[in-house]
Each structure stands twice: as structure tokens, then as C-alpha cells.
Coordinates of C-alpha atoms and ligand atoms in Angstrom, one line a residue:
X29 CA 165.7 -40.4 17.0
X30 CA 163.1 -41.2 14.3
X31 CA 164.0 -39.5 11.1
X32 CA 161.4 -37.7 9.0
X33 CA 162.1 -36.8 5.4
X34 CA 161.0 -33.3 4.8
X35 CA 160.7 -32.6 1.1
X36 CA 160.7 -28.8 0.5
X37 CA 162.2 -28.5 4.0
X38 CA 164.2 -25.4 3.0
X39 CA 161.0 -23.5 2.0
X40 CA 158.8 -21.2 3.9
X41 CA 156.5 -23.7 5.7
X42 CA 159.0 -26.6 5.6
X43 CA 161.7 -24.6 7.4
X44 CA 159.4 -23.6 10.3
X45 CA 158.2 -27.2 10.5
X46 CA 161.8 -28.4 10.9
X47 CA 162.2 -26.2 13.9
X48 CA 159.1 -27.7 15.5
X49 CA 160.1 -31.3 14.7
X50 CA 163.4 -30.8 16.4
X51 CA 161.7 -29.2 19.4
X52 CA 159.5 -32.4 19.6
X53 CA 162.5 -34.7 19.5
X54 CA 162.1 -35.7 15.9
X55 CA 164.9 -35.5 13.4
X56 CA 164.1 -33.8 10.1
X57 CA 166.1 -34.7 7.0
X58 CA 165.7 -32.0 4.4
X59 CA 165.2 -32.9 0.7
X60 CA 165.2 -29.8 -1.4
X61 CA 166.9 -28.7 -4.6
X62 CA 166.5 -25.0 -3.5
X63 CA 164.6 -24.1 -6.6
X64 CA 162.5 -21.7 -4.6
X65 CA 164.7 -21.3 -1.5
X66 CA 168.1 -20.5 -0.3
X67 CA 171.0 -22.1 1.7
X68 CA 170.7 -19.2 4.1
X69 CA 167.8 -21.0 5.7
X70 CA 170.2 -23.7 6.9
X71 CA 172.1 -21.1 8.9
X72 CA 168.8 -19.8 10.4
X73 CA 167.8 -23.3 11.3
X74 CA 171.1 -24.0 13.0
X75 CA 171.0 -20.8 15.0
X76 CA 167.4 -21.4 16.2
X77 CA 167.8 -25.0 17.0
X78 CA 171.5 -25.4 17.8
X79 CA 171.6 -28.3 15.4
X80 CA 173.0 -28.5 11.9
X81 CA 170.2 -29.8 9.7
X82 CA 171.0 -32.4 7.0
X83 CA 170.0 -31.3 3.5
X84 CA 170.0 -33.5 0.4
X85 CA 170.0 -31.2 -2.5
X86 CA 168.1 -33.2 -5.0
X87 CA 164.9 -33.0 -7.1
X88 CA 162.5 -35.2 -5.2
X89 CA 161.0 -36.1 -8.6
X90 CA 164.3 -37.9 -9.4
X91 CA 163.5 -41.4 -8.3
X92 CA 167.1 -42.7 -8.2
X93 CA 168.3 -39.8 -6.2
X94 CA 165.4 -40.1 -3.8
X95 CA 165.9 -43.8 -3.5
X96 CA 169.5 -43.2 -2.4
X97 CA 168.4 -40.8 0.2
X98 CA 165.9 -43.2 1.7
X99 CA 168.5 -46.0 1.6
X100 CA 171.0 -43.8 3.4
X101 CA 168.7 -42.2 6.0
X102 CA 166.1 -45.0 6.7
X103 CA 163.3 -42.6 7.6
X104 CA 160.2 -43.5 9.6
X105 CA 158.0 -40.9 8.0
X106 CA 157.7 -38.2 5.4
X107 CA 156.3 -34.7 5.2
X108 CA 155.9 -33.7 1.6
X109 CA 156.0 -29.9 1.1
X110 CA 157.9 -29.8 -2.2
X111 CA 155.8 -28.2 -4.9
X112 CA 155.5 -25.1 -7.1
X113 CA 153.0 -22.8 -5.6
X114 CA 152.5 -19.6 -7.7
X115 CA 148.9 -19.5 -8.8
X116 CA 149.5 -17.0 -11.7
X117 CA 152.5 -18.8 -13.0
X118 CA 150.5 -22.1 -13.0
X119 CA 148.1 -20.5 -15.5
X120 CA 151.0 -19.5 -17.7
X121 CA 152.9 -22.8 -17.3
X122 CA 150.4 -25.5 -16.3
X123 CA 152.6 -28.4 -17.6
X124 CA 155.4 -27.4 -15.2
X125 CA 152.9 -27.5 -12.3
X126 CA 151.4 -30.8 -13.2
X127 CA 154.8 -32.3 -13.8
X128 CA 156.4 -31.1 -10.5
X129 CA 153.4 -31.2 -8.1
X130 CA 151.9 -34.5 -9.2
X131 CA 155.1 -36.1 -10.6
X132 CA 157.0 -35.6 -7.3
X133 CA 154.2 -37.1 -5.3
X134 CA 154.0 -40.2 -7.6
X135 CA 157.8 -40.7 -7.3
X136 CA 157.7 -40.2 -3.6
X137 CA 155.0 -42.8 -3.1
X138 CA 156.9 -45.3 -5.2
X139 CA 160.1 -44.8 -3.3
X140 CA 158.3 -44.9 0.1
X141 CA 156.7 -48.2 -1.0
X142 CA 160.2 -49.7 -1.9
X143 CA 161.5 -48.7 1.5
X144 CA 158.3 -49.7 3.4
X145 CA 157.8 -46.2 4.7
X146 CA 154.1 -45.8 5.3
X147 CA 153.5 -42.5 7.2
X148 CA 153.0 -39.4 5.1
X149 CA 151.8 -35.9 5.8
X150 CA 150.9 -34.0 2.6
X151 CA 150.6 -30.2 2.1
X152 CA 147.3 -29.4 0.5
X153 CA 145.5 -26.1 0.3
X154 CA 142.2 -24.4 0.9
X155 CA 142.3 -23.7 -2.8
X156 CA 140.8 -27.2 -3.3
X157 CA 137.5 -25.7 -2.1
X158 CA 137.3 -23.3 -5.0
X159 CA 134.5 -20.7 -4.5
X160 CA 132.7 -22.6 -1.7
X161 CA 129.3 -21.2 -1.0
X162 CA 129.3 -22.4 2.6
X163 CA 131.3 -20.6 5.2
X164 CA 133.3 -21.6 7.2
X165 CA 134.4 -24.4 5.0
X166 CA 134.6 -27.8 6.7
X167 CA 136.6 -30.9 5.5
X168 CA 133.3 -32.1 4.0
X169 CA 132.7 -29.0 1.9
X170 CA 132.7 -29.7 -1.9
X171 CA 136.2 -29.7 -3.6
X172 CA 137.4 -30.0 -7.1
X173 CA 136.4 -26.6 -8.5
X174 CA 140.0 -25.2 -8.0
X175 CA 140.3 -22.1 -10.1
X176 CA 143.9 -22.6 -11.3
X177 CA 146.1 -25.4 -12.5
X178 CA 148.1 -25.0 -9.2
X179 CA 144.9 -25.6 -7.3
X180 CA 143.9 -28.5 -9.4
X181 CA 147.3 -30.2 -8.8
X182 CA 146.3 -30.3 -5.1
X183 CA 142.9 -31.8 -6.0
X184 CA 144.6 -34.5 -8.0
X185 CA 147.2 -35.2 -5.3
X186 CA 144.5 -35.6 -2.7
X187 CA 142.7 -38.0 -5.0
X188 CA 145.9 -39.9 -5.7
X189 CA 146.5 -40.3 -1.9
X190 CA 143.0 -41.5 -1.3
X191 CA 143.3 -44.1 -4.1
X192 CA 146.7 -45.2 -2.9
X193 CA 145.5 -45.6 0.6
X194 CA 142.4 -47.5 -0.4
X195 CA 144.7 -49.9 -2.3
X196 CA 147.4 -50.2 0.3
X197 CA 146.0 -50.9 3.7
X198 CA 149.3 -50.0 5.5
X199 CA 149.6 -46.4 4.1
X200 CA 148.9 -43.8 6.7
X201 CA 148.3 -40.4 5.2
X202 CA 147.3 -37.1 6.6
X203 CA 146.3 -34.3 4.1
X204 CA 146.6 -30.8 5.6
X205 CA 144.6 -28.0 3.9
X206 CA 146.4 -24.8 4.8
X207 CA 144.5 -21.5 4.6
X208 CA 146.7 -18.4 4.2
X209 CA 150.1 -19.0 5.9
X210 CA 151.8 -15.8 6.9
X211 CA 154.4 -14.4 9.3
X212 CA 157.8 -15.7 10.2
X213 CA 159.7 -17.2 13.1
X214 CA 159.8 -14.7 15.9
X215 CA 163.6 -14.9 15.9
X216 CA 163.5 -13.3 12.4
X217 CA 166.1 -15.9 11.4
X218 CA 163.9 -17.7 9.0
X219 CA 160.8 -16.6 7.0
X220 CA 159.4 -16.3 3.5
X221 CA 161.7 -15.5 0.6
X222 CA 159.4 -14.4 -2.2
X223 CA 161.4 -14.2 -5.5
X224 CA 160.6 -11.1 -7.6
X225 CA 157.4 -9.2 -7.0
X226 CA 155.3 -10.9 -4.4
X227 CA 151.9 -12.2 -5.4
X228 CA 150.7 -12.7 -1.8
X229 CA 149.3 -10.0 0.4
X230 CA 151.6 -10.0 3.4
X231 CA 155.0 -10.0 1.6
X232 CA 153.6 -7.2 -0.5
X233 CA 152.6 -5.2 2.5
X234 CA 156.0 -5.6 4.2
X235 CA 157.8 -4.7 1.0
X236 CA 155.6 -1.7 0.4
X237 CA 156.1 -0.6 4.0
X238 CA 159.9 -1.0 3.6
X239 CA 159.8 1.2 0.5
X240 CA 160.8 -1.7 -1.8
X241 CA 157.4 -1.4 -3.7
X242 CA 155.7 1.8 -4.7
X243 CA 152.3 1.0 -3.2
X244 CA 150.0 -1.9 -2.5
X245 CA 147.0 -2.3 -4.7
X246 CA 144.0 -3.6 -2.7
X247 CA 142.3 -5.9 -5.2
X248 CA 138.7 -4.7 -5.0
X249 CA 136.6 -2.9 -2.3
X250 CA 133.2 -3.8 -3.8
X251 CA 132.7 -7.3 -2.4
X252 CA 129.8 -8.1 -0.1
X253 CA 132.1 -8.1 3.0
X254 CA 132.2 -5.7 6.0
X255 CA 134.5 -3.2 4.3
X256 CA 134.2 -4.4 0.7
X257 CA 137.7 -6.1 0.5
X258 CA 138.1 -9.9 0.4
X259 CA 138.2 -12.0 3.5
X260 CA 140.8 -14.7 4.2
X261 CA 142.0 -16.8 7.1
X262 CA 145.6 -15.8 7.8
X263 CA 147.4 -18.3 9.9
X264 CA 150.8 -17.8 11.6
X265 CA 153.3 -20.1 10.0
X266 CA 154.6 -21.2 13.5
X267 CA 151.1 -22.4 14.4
X268 CA 150.9 -24.2 11.1
X269 CA 154.2 -25.8 11.6
X270 CA 153.2 -27.2 15.0
X271 CA 150.2 -29.0 13.4
X272 CA 152.6 -31.1 11.3
X273 CA 154.2 -32.5 14.5
X274 CA 150.8 -33.3 15.9
X275 CA 149.8 -34.9 12.6
X276 CA 152.8 -37.2 12.7
X277 CA 152.2 -38.1 16.3
X278 CA 148.5 -38.9 15.5
X279 CA 149.4 -41.1 12.5
X280 CA 151.8 -43.1 14.7
X281 CA 149.0 -43.9 17.1
X282 CA 146.7 -45.3 14.3
X283 CA 146.2 -49.1 14.2
X284 CA 144.1 -49.1 11.1
X285 CA 145.0 -47.5 7.7
X286 CA 144.1 -43.8 7.5
X287 CA 143.8 -41.1 4.9
X288 CA 142.4 -38.2 6.8
X289 CA 142.0 -34.5 5.8
X290 CA 142.3 -31.5 8.2
X291 CA 141.7 -27.8 7.8
X292 CA 144.5 -25.7 9.2
X293 CA 143.4 -22.1 9.7
X294 CA 142.5 -19.9 12.6
X295 CA 138.7 -20.2 12.0
X296 CA 138.5 -16.4 11.6
X297 CA 138.4 -14.2 8.5
X298 CA 140.0 -10.8 8.1
X299 CA 139.6 -8.4 5.3
X300 CA 142.5 -7.0 3.3
X301 CA 142.0 -3.6 4.8
X302 CA 141.9 -5.0 8.3
X303 CA 145.3 -6.7 7.6
X304 CA 146.7 -3.4 6.4
X305 CA 145.5 -1.6 9.5
X306 CA 146.7 -4.3 11.8
X307 CA 150.1 -4.2 10.1
X308 CA 150.3 -0.4 10.6
X309 CA 149.4 -0.8 14.3
X310 CA 152.1 -3.4 15.1
X311 CA 154.8 -1.9 12.9
X312 CA 154.1 1.8 13.4
X313 CA 154.7 2.2 9.6
X314 CA 152.1 3.4 7.1
X315 CA 151.4 1.2 4.1
X316 CA 151.0 3.2 0.9
X317 CA 148.0 1.7 -0.9
X318 CA 145.4 2.3 -3.6
X319 CA 142.2 0.5 -4.3
X320 CA 142.3 -1.3 -7.6
X321 CA 140.0 -3.6 -9.6
X322 CA 139.2 -7.1 -8.4
X323 CA 141.9 -9.8 -9.2
X324 CA 140.7 -12.5 -11.5
X325 CA 140.0 -15.8 -9.7
X326 CA 139.7 -14.3 -6.2
X327 CA 136.9 -15.7 -4.1
X328 CA 135.2 -13.0 -1.9
X329 CA 135.6 -14.8 1.4
X330 CA 137.3 -18.0 2.7
X331 CA 137.9 -19.2 6.2
X332 CA 138.2 -22.5 7.9
X333 CA 136.1 -24.5 10.2
X334 CA 138.8 -25.9 12.5
X335 CA 136.6 -28.1 14.8
X336 CA 138.0 -31.4 13.4
X337 CA 141.7 -30.4 13.8
X338 CA 141.0 -29.4 17.4
X339 CA 139.0 -32.6 18.2
X340 CA 141.2 -35.1 16.5
X341 CA 144.7 -33.6 16.5
X342 CA 144.2 -31.5 19.6
X343 CA 145.5 -28.5 17.6
X344 CA 144.5 -24.9 17.9
X345 CA 146.2 -21.7 16.9
X346 CA 147.9 -19.8 19.7
X347 CA 149.1 -16.7 17.7
X348 CA 147.1 -13.9 16.2
X349 CA 147.1 -11.9 13.0
X350 CA 148.9 -9.1 14.8
X351 CA 151.6 -11.6 15.9
X352 CA 152.0 -12.8 12.4
X353 CA 152.3 -9.3 10.9
X354 CA 154.7 -8.2 13.6
X355 CA 156.9 -11.2 12.8
X356 CA 156.6 -10.7 9.1
X357 CA 157.8 -7.1 9.6
X358 CA 160.7 -8.2 11.8
X359 CA 161.7 -10.7 9.1
X360 CA 161.4 -8.0 6.4
X361 CA 163.7 -5.7 8.5
X362 CA 166.2 -8.6 9.0
X363 CA 166.3 -9.3 5.3
X364 CA 167.4 -5.7 4.7
X365 CA 170.4 -6.0 7.0
Ligands
LIG430 P1 158.1 -22.8 -0.8 O1 158.2 -22.5 -2.2 O2 158.7 -21.7 0.2 O3 158.7 -24.2 -0.4 C1 158.7 -25.3 -1.3 C2 160.1 -25.8 -1.3 O4 160.1 -27.0 -2.1 C3 161.1 -24.9 -1.8 O5 162.2 -24.8 -0.9 C4 161.5 -25.5 -3.2 O6 162.9 -25.2 -3.5 C5 161.2 -26.9 -2.9 N1 160.9 -27.7 -4.1 C6 159.9 -27.5 -5.0 N2 159.9 -28.5 -5.9 C7 160.9 -29.4 -5.6 C8 161.4 -30.6 -6.1 N3 160.8 -31.2 -7.2 N4 162.4 -31.2 -5.5 C9 163.0 -30.7 -4.4 N5 162.6 -29.5 -3.9 C10 161.5 -28.9 -4.5 O7 156.6 -23.0 -0.5 P2 155.8 -23.1 0.9 O8 155.0 -21.8 1.0 O9 156.7 -23.5 2.0 O10 154.8 -24.2 0.5 C11 155.0 -25.6 1.0 C12 153.8 -26.4 0.5 O11 152.6 -25.9 1.1 C13 153.6 -26.5 -1.0 O12 153.2 -27.8 -1.3 C14 152.5 -25.5 -1.2 O13 151.7 -25.8 -2.3 C15 151.7 -25.7 0.1 N6 150.8 -24.6 0.4 C16 151.4 -23.3 0.5 C17 150.6 -22.2 0.8 C18 151.2 -20.9 1.0 O14 150.4 -19.9 0.8 N7 152.5 -20.7 1.2 C19 149.2 -22.4 1.0 C20 148.7 -23.7 0.9 C21 149.5 -24.8 0.6
LIG431 C1 145.0 -12.6 -0.1 C2 144.1 -11.4 -0.3 C3 143.8 -10.7 -2.6 C4 147.9 -9.2 -3.0 C5 146.8 -17.8 -2.3 C6 146.5 -19.0 -3.1 C7 146.0 -20.2 -2.3 C8 147.0 -20.4 -1.1 C9 147.2 -19.2 -0.4 C10 148.6 -22.1 -1.8 C11 143.2 -11.6 -1.5 C12 144.4 -9.6 -1.7 C13 146.7 -9.7 -2.5 C14 147.9 -7.8 -3.3 C15 145.6 -7.6 -2.5 N1 148.3 -20.9 -1.6 N2 145.6 -9.0 -2.3 N3 146.7 -7.1 -3.1 O1 144.8 -15.5 -3.1 O2 143.9 -15.9 -0.8 O3 145.6 -17.4 -1.7 O4 147.7 -18.2 -1.2 O5 148.0 -23.1 -1.8 O6 146.0 -21.3 -3.1 O7 145.6 -18.7 -4.1 O8 146.3 -15.2 -1.1 O9 147.9 -13.5 -0.4 O10 147.4 -13.7 -2.8 O11 145.7 -12.8 -1.3 O12 144.6 -7.0 -2.3 O13 148.8 -7.2 -3.9 O14 144.8 -10.2 -0.5 O15 142.9 -10.1 -3.5 O16 141.9 -11.1 -1.2 P1 145.1 -16.0 -1.8 P2 147.0 -13.8 -1.4

């Protein structure tokens, strides 16, 4: 079986991707120092897949340690999830973000080069589009105006990959721009593990519904949207995970060097208040909320044009926002057990 190094494989999106890789007959090898995840995920993965995943608990910015992993595992490809991802924290600690997010990619590319591994899928984000005037955003929409240091690390990493691939005709890279990943595996055995007070909407909703938070604050209801709250493209993490398998399979078919970008969203936007109402419908639980002021840096609306992912990768989402919120709630209930 071809091995795929999955950096950040114990994290939210990485763990769901490991499930889909195994289902597709690929063998994930996790590289994660668990700085933002937990060994519990390994038990969840084993239970879902019936296989005990291999984890190398190292910092993937540590070149010697990563080199040893490549030498031992001899992978055919890499999916690079490992990064710090909290937008607010990145404003407080920009150096930490530039160091980890850019440094780990630089190290990874050097180690891949040493071991002649050429196929790479990289986790990027819709944050690279900044406040795009044009909706839905296509892969050709302008980038570079990211509002936070976190967002800018993704802009830099994308540029780094384009430069590296222009200089190395054998590098085959796919850059996946995720919109708003939410939900959990339907088994409720793996999911998101926010540490402390969640910044993101869906974990906050589930924690508020579970009584762990006093109430949700809806950040603004005076935007020019259908109900005044912001619009986002919420994508089920299982749909997102499946796109990584298709991306690896697509890369493997390429004869020429590639560095290709894809949007991964549903193509539809939902408001914050719609997400709250949908959650209440699928869970049968009321979400205590108040309307608060706008949050600094929020764009009024963002959703993906997904035509390219469908046409080139043959990928389309199969799950709905209701599915994602139902699975997020199941996961929240499982965490409480
Ligand atoms: P996550 O924090 O759940 O997972 C990241 C994993 O990487 C964690 O397990 C963490 O321990 C690990 N990690 C971080 N730095 C590391 C390092 N130097 N060495 C080894 N392990 C390291 O995050 P996620 O939500 O699964 O995000 C995965 C990727 O997707 C990230 O690159 C993130 O920027 C990107 N992304 C996430 C979202 C989102 O909303 N979740 C949206 C767009 C893009
Ligand atoms: C969604 C909506 C909030 C919390 C972030 C990153 C982005 C990407 C995805 C990584 C917004 C509103 C939220 C709350 C609220 N991540 N909200 N009350 O900001 O769209 O995107 O995650 O790449 O880069 O910025 O996601 O979940 O924080 O917010 O009203 O307590 O929910 O204003 O409209 P966001 P989010």
C-alpha cells in the first residue's frame, strides 16, 4: 500500500482525512506532536477503520526528526495539515504563526526533496481571498489581502509552493482552499477538539447548547445580508476529507508538473442565524444567544465557486449543513460522556 505522510493527522481535518485515505486503500502515516490535538483521536481512528494508525509524535519543523520519519516510512506522497490556525492568537503572536506555518512547510519541502517525494497536498484557506468583492469567489479571485497574520501565512505558503514548483519541474502540488469546515464523523468517534473558549461558530453553538457556555453572541445583525448576520460557506468535514483522496489520485495521474489551486466549499452561503436555527431543528435544543457588535476583521459574506473542483477532481459535497450540525451535536454529546 502506498504510504502518505499526513502532517497534523491527529487534528480535526487530518483525522477525518485519515479515515477516507484508509477507505480508499491508501495508508496514512501520521506526523503530529499533538500540540493542538489528543491521543484519544488514535482510539477513534482505530475503532472507525479497524486499523491502528501509525503516529510519529514529532514537530514537523524539526528537519532531523522528519528526515528520520521519511527514511523509515518511504512515503509516496504528503498531505500537509500541520499549522497553527487561531486567527485572533495570530494577531497576538504573529512570530509564532510565521515560524510554525511557514517554517514547517519549508522544512517539509527540503525533506521531501532529499527523499525524492514529489506529491503534495497543502491545506490552504478561503482567508487568502480577504474581503473579496466578487461572490462566489473563484480560484482566480484576487488574493493577498488576508486580514490576519494567520491568513497571510497561507498567502506566503501558497506563493512558496508556486515558486518551488516553477523551479522544480517534478514537484506536483495541489493547494486546497477550505471554506468553513464544520461537523464531525457520523460515528461521533472523532471530531473537533477546541481548546478553551471556541473562536469558531459551530463549536460555540454546540457548547452553548450543552450548557458549557452561557450564551452565543451573534457578531452583528446589521450587515447587508438576508437577515443581517454574516454569510459563510459551511462544509462538512467528511466531504472535505474526501476531496484530499481525490486530490492525491488526480496528482498521481499528472504527467506534467502541476501546482493547482481548488476551492473546497459547498458553493452555498448560510447566515449565522440560519446556522443557529438549523442547529435547533436537528438537535431539538434551543441555543441561548444575544446579538452583539460586529467582530473586527469579519467579512460580510464569503462562499465558494466550486465549478473547478467538480470539473477537474470530480468532487462535490454530499452532505448538508443540517448533517454537519447534527454530527457536531452528536460529537459534543459524546465528549461529555
Ligand atoms: P487542528 O489544529 O485540529 O490540526 C492541526 C494539527 O497539526 C494538530 O493536531 C496539531 O497538533 C498539529 N501541528 C501543528 N503544528 C505542528 C507541528 N509543527 N508539528 C507537528 N504537528 C503540528 O487544525 P485543523 O482544523 O485540522 O486544520 C488543519 C489545516 O487546515 C491547517 O493547516 C489549517 O490552517 C487549515 N484550515 C483549517 C480551517 C478550519 O477552519 N479548521 C479552515 C481553513 C484551513
Ligand atoms: C463564522 C461566522 C462570525 C463565533 C475562520 C477563519 C478562516 C478559516 C475558517 C482557517 C462569522 C460568526 C462566530 C461566535 C458569531 N479558518 N460568529 N459568534 O471567521 O468565517 O473563518 O475559520 O483558515 O480563516 O477566519 O469562522 O467560525 O469564526 O465565524 O457570530 O461566537 O460566525 O462573525 O460570521 P470565520 P468562524
